[in-house]
Short mmCIF file of C-alpha atoms in Angstrom, two decimals:
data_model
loop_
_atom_site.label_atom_id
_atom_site.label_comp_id
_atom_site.label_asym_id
_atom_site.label_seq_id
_atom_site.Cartn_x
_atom_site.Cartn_y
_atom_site.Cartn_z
CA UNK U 16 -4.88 29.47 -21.30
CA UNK U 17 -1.44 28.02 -20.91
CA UNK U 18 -1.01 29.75 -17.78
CA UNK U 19 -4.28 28.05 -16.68
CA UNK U 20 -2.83 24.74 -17.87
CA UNK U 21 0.62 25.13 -15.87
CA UNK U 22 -1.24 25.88 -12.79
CA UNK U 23 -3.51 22.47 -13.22
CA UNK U 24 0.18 20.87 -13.93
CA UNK U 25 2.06 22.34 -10.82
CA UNK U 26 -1.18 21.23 -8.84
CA UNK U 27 -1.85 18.12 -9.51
CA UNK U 28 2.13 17.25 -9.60
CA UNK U 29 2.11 18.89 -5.76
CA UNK U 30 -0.45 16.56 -4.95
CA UNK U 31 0.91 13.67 -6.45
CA UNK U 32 3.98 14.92 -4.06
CA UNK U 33 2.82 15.23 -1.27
CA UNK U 34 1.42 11.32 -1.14
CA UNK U 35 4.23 9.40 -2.62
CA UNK U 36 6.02 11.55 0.70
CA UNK U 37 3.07 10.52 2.90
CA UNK U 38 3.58 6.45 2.14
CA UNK U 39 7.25 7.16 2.34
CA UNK U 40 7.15 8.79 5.55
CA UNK U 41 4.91 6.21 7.19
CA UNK U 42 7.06 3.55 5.80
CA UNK U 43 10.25 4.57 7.45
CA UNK U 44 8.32 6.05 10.37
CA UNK U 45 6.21 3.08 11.11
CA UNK U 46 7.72 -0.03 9.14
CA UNK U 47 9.38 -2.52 11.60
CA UNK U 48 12.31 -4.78 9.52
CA UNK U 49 13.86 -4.66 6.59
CA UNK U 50 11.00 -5.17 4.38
CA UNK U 51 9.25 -1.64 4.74
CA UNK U 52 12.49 0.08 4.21
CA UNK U 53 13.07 -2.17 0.62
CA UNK U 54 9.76 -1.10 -0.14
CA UNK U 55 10.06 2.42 0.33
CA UNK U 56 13.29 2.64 -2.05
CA UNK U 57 11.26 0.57 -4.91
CA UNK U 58 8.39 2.74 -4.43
CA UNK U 59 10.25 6.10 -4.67
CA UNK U 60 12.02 4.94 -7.61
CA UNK U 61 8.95 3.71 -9.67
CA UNK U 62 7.05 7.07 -8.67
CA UNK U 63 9.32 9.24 -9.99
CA UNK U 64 9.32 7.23 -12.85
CA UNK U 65 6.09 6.81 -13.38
CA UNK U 66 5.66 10.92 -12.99
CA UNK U 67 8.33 11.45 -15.44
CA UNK U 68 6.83 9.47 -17.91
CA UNK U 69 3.52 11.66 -16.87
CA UNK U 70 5.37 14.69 -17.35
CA UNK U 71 6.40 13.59 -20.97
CA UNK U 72 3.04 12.57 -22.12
CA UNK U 73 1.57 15.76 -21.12
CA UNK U 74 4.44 17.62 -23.19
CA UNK U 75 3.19 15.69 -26.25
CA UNK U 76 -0.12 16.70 -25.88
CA UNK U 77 -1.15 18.78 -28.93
CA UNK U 78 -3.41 21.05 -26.89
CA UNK U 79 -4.64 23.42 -29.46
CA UNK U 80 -5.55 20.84 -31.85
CA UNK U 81 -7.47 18.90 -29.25
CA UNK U 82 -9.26 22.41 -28.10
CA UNK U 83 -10.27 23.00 -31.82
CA UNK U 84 -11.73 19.35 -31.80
CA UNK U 85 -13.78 19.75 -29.02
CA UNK U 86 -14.98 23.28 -30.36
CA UNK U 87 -16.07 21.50 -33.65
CA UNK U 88 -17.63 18.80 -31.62
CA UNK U 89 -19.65 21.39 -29.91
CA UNK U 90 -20.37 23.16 -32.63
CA UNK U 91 -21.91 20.31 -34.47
CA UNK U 92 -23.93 19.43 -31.34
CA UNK U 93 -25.32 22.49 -31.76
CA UNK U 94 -26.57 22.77 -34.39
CA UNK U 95 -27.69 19.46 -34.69
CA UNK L 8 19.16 13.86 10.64
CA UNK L 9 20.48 11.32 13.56
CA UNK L 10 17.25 10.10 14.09
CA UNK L 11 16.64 9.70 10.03
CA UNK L 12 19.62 7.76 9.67
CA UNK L 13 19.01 5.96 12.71
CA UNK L 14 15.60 4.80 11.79
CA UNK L 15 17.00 3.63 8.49
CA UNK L 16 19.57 1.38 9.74
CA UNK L 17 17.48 -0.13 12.21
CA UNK L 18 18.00 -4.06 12.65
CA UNK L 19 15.42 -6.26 11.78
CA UNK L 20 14.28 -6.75 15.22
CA UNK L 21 13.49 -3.06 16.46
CA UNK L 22 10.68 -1.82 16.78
CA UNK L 23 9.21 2.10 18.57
CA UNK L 24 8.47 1.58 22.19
CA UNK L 25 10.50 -1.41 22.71
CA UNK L 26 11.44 -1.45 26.74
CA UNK L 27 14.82 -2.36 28.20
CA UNK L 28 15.93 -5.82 28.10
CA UNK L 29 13.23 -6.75 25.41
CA UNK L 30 14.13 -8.91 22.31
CA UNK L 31 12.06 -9.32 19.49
CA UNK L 32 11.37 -12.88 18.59
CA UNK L 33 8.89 -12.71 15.61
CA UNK L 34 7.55 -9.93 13.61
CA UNK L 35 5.24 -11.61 11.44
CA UNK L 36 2.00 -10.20 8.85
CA UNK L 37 -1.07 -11.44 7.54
CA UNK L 38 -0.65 -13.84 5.19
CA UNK L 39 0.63 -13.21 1.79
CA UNK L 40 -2.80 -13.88 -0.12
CA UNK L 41 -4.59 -10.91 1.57
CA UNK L 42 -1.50 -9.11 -0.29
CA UNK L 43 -2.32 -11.06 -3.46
CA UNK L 44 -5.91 -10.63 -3.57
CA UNK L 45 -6.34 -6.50 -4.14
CA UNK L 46 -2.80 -6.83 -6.20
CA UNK L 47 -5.05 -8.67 -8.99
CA UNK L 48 -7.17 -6.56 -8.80
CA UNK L 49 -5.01 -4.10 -9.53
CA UNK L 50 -2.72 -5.29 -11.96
CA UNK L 51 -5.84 -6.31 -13.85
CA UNK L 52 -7.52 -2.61 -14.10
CA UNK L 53 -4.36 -1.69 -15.81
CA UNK L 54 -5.09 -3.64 -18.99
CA UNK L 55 -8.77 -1.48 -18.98
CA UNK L 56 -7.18 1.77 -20.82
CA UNK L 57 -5.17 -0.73 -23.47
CA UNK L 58 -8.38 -2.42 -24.33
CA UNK L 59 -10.32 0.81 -24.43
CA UNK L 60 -7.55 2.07 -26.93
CA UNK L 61 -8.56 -0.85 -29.00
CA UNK L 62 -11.79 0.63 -29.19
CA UNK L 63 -11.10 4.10 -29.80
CA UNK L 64 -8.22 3.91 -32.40
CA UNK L 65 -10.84 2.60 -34.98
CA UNK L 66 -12.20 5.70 -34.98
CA UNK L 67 -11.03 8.80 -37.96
CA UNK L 68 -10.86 11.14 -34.68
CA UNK L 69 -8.07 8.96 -32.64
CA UNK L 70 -4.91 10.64 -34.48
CA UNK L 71 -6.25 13.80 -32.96
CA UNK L 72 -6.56 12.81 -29.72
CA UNK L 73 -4.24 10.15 -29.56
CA UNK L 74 -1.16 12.35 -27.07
CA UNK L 75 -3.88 13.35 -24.99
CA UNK L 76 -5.31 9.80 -24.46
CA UNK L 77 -2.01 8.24 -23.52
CA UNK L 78 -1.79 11.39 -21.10
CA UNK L 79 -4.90 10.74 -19.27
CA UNK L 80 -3.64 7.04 -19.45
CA UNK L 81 -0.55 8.02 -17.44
CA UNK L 82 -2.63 9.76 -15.21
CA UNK L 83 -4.70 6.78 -14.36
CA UNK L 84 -1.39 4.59 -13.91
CA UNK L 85 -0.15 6.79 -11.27
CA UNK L 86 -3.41 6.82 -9.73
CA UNK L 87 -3.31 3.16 -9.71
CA UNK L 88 0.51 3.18 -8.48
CA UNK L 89 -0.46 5.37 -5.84
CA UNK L 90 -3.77 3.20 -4.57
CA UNK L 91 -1.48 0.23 -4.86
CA UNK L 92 1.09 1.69 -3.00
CA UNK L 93 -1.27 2.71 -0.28
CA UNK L 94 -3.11 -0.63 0.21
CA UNK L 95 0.80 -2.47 0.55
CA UNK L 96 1.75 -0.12 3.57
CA UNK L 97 -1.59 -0.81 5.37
CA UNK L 98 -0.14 -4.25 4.55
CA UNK L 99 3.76 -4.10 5.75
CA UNK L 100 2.61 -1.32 8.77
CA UNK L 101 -0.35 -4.34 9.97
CA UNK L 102 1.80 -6.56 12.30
CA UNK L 103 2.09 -8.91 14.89
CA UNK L 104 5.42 -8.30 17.09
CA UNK L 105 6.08 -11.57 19.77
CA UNK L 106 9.03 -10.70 22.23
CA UNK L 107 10.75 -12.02 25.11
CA UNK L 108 8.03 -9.74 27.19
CA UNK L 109 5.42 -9.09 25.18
CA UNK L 110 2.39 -9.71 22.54
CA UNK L 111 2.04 -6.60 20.46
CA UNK L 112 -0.82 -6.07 17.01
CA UNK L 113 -0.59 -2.98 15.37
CA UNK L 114 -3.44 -2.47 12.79
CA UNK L 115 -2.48 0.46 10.51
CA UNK L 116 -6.30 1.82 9.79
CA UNK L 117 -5.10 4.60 6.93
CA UNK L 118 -2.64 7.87 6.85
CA UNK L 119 -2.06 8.82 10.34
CA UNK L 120 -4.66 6.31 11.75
CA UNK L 121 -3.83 2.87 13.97
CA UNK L 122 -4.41 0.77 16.49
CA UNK L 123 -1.63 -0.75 18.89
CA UNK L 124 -2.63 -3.48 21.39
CA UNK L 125 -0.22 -5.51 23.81
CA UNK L 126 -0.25 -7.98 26.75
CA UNK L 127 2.75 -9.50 28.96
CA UNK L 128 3.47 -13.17 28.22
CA UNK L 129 2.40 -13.50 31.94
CA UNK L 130 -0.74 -12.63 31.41
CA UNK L 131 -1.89 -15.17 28.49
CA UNK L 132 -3.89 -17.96 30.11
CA UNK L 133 -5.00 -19.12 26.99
CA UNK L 134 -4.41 -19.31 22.98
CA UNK L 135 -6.40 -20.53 20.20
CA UNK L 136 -5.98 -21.00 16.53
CA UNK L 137 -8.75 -21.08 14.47
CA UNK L 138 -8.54 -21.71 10.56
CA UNK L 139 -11.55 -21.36 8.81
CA UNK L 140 -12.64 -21.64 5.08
CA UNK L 141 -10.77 -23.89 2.50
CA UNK L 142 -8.23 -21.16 1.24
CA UNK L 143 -7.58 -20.88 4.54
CA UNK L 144 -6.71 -24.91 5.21
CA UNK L 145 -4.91 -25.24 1.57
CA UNK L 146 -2.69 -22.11 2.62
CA UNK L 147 -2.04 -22.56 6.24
CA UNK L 148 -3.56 -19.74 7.88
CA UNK L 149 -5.88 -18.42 10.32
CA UNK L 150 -6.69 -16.52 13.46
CA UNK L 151 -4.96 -16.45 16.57
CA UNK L 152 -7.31 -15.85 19.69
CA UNK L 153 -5.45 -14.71 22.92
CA UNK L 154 -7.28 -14.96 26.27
CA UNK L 155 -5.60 -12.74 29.10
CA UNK L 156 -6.39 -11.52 32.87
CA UNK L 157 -5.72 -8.12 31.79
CA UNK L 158 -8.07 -5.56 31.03
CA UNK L 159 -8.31 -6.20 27.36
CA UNK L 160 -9.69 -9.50 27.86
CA UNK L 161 -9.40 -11.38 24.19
CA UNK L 162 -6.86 -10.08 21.62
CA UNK L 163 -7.31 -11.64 17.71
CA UNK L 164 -4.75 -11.45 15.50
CA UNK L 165 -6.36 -12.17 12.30
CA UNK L 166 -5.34 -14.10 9.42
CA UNK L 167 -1.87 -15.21 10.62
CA UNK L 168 0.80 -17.47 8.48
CA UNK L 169 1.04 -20.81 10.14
CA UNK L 170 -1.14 -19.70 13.31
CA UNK L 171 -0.37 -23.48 15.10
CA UNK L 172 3.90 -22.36 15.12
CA UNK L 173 2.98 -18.59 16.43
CA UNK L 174 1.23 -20.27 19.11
CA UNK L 175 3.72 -22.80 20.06
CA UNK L 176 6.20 -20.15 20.31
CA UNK L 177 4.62 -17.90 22.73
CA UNK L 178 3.57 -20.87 24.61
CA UNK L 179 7.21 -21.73 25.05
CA UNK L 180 8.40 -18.10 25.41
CA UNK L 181 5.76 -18.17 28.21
CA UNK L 182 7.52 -21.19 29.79
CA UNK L 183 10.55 -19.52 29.82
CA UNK L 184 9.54 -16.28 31.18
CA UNK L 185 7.82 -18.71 34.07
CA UNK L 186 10.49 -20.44 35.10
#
């Protein structure tokens, strides 16, 4: 299970990835003036950030004890 | 590497394609409230998961879900960040370029997607502005309609900052490129 979990992780963080590098690229790529290229160091920054902070919450996650929850859940669904 | 560093350091007024003895007079966007507008909209749908925790942490189950909520709440900020992020470069990469030479619009349609149109000054036999609506009046801005002989006959650039100034400009830049 916690393999399965890592994989989701390592996924979704790939494709989180790949378009924070796809607005960057067309940003310096594309962007004519200064603005663009401001914009492209504010966004990086925050991304990471924000991924980070992402990363930490899904540390904290008490995965176990949620699983059990939603197996009582079910169970009581059930069986009415 | 070069090329990296070379793009980065770019002045303000260069631009891909630019041809020899060009200058770039104005690089100018829509209008700041077409920036504003989805930003709301935005910033607003961020305050959805804080009012749905005020919901949910009423109920005896919260405590046990509580990590994973904030979780899947972090998930739907950088979803948010990233949509965001997205809709501002469509913004910044949507621009009208006036030079010494030419009229260029590029309209940046998505990833990997847009639109570049351009005429010679010489060409321009006409230019209108038309402002329409009363955001529009209040905020100073509008459409810029450009009749040409060329093959592309009218050219719009929509939703210009102070669209009267734009068109005084390339009116004079046309005078001087006349003379």
């Amino acid at each position: 299970m916690q393999n399965i979990q890592d994989i989701i992780l390592g996924v979704a963080v790939l494709v989180y990835l790949w378009y924070v590098f796809i607005i960057v690229y067309h940003l310096i790529r594309f962007g004519i003036g200064v603005h663009p290229k401001v914009v492209v160091l504010v966004f990086f920054l925050i991304s990471i950030f924000l991924l980070m902070l992402s990363l930490w919450a899904w540390s904290r996650v008490n995965w176990d004890q949620l699983f059990d929850l939603i197996k009582k859940f079910l169970s009581v669904t059930k069986t009415g | 590497m070069h090329h990296f560093i070379k793009v980065l350091t770019s002045s303000v007024s260069s631009f891909r394609g630019m041809i020899p003895g060009e200058k770039t007079v104005l690089v100018t966007r829509k209008h700041w409230f077409f920036l504003f507008l989805p930003s709301w909209a935005f910033l607003i749908s961020l305050f959805l998961p804080f009012l749905l925790y005020f919901y949910i942490s009423r109920f005896t189950w919260y405590p046990f879900i509580s990590g994973f909520f904030w979780f899947l709440v972090s998930v739907y900020v950088l979803v948010m960040w990233i949509a965001f992020s997205y809709n501002l470069m469509v913004y910044l990469l949507t621009c009208t370029i006036v030079t010494n030479k030419r009229l260029i619009r590029i309209e940046t349609k998505g990833f990997f997607r847009y639109e570049r149109d351009e005429t010679d000054l010489g060409r321009i036999q006409d230019i209108a502005v038309k402002i329409s609506g009363i955001f529009a009046a209040f905020l100073n801005f509008g459409n810029l309609e450009v009749q040409t002989a060329g093959t592309v006959v009218r050219f719009i650039f929509p939703q210009l900052p102070n669209p009267q100034k734009i068109r005084e400009l390339i009116m004079s830049l046309q005078e001087k490129r006349m003379r």
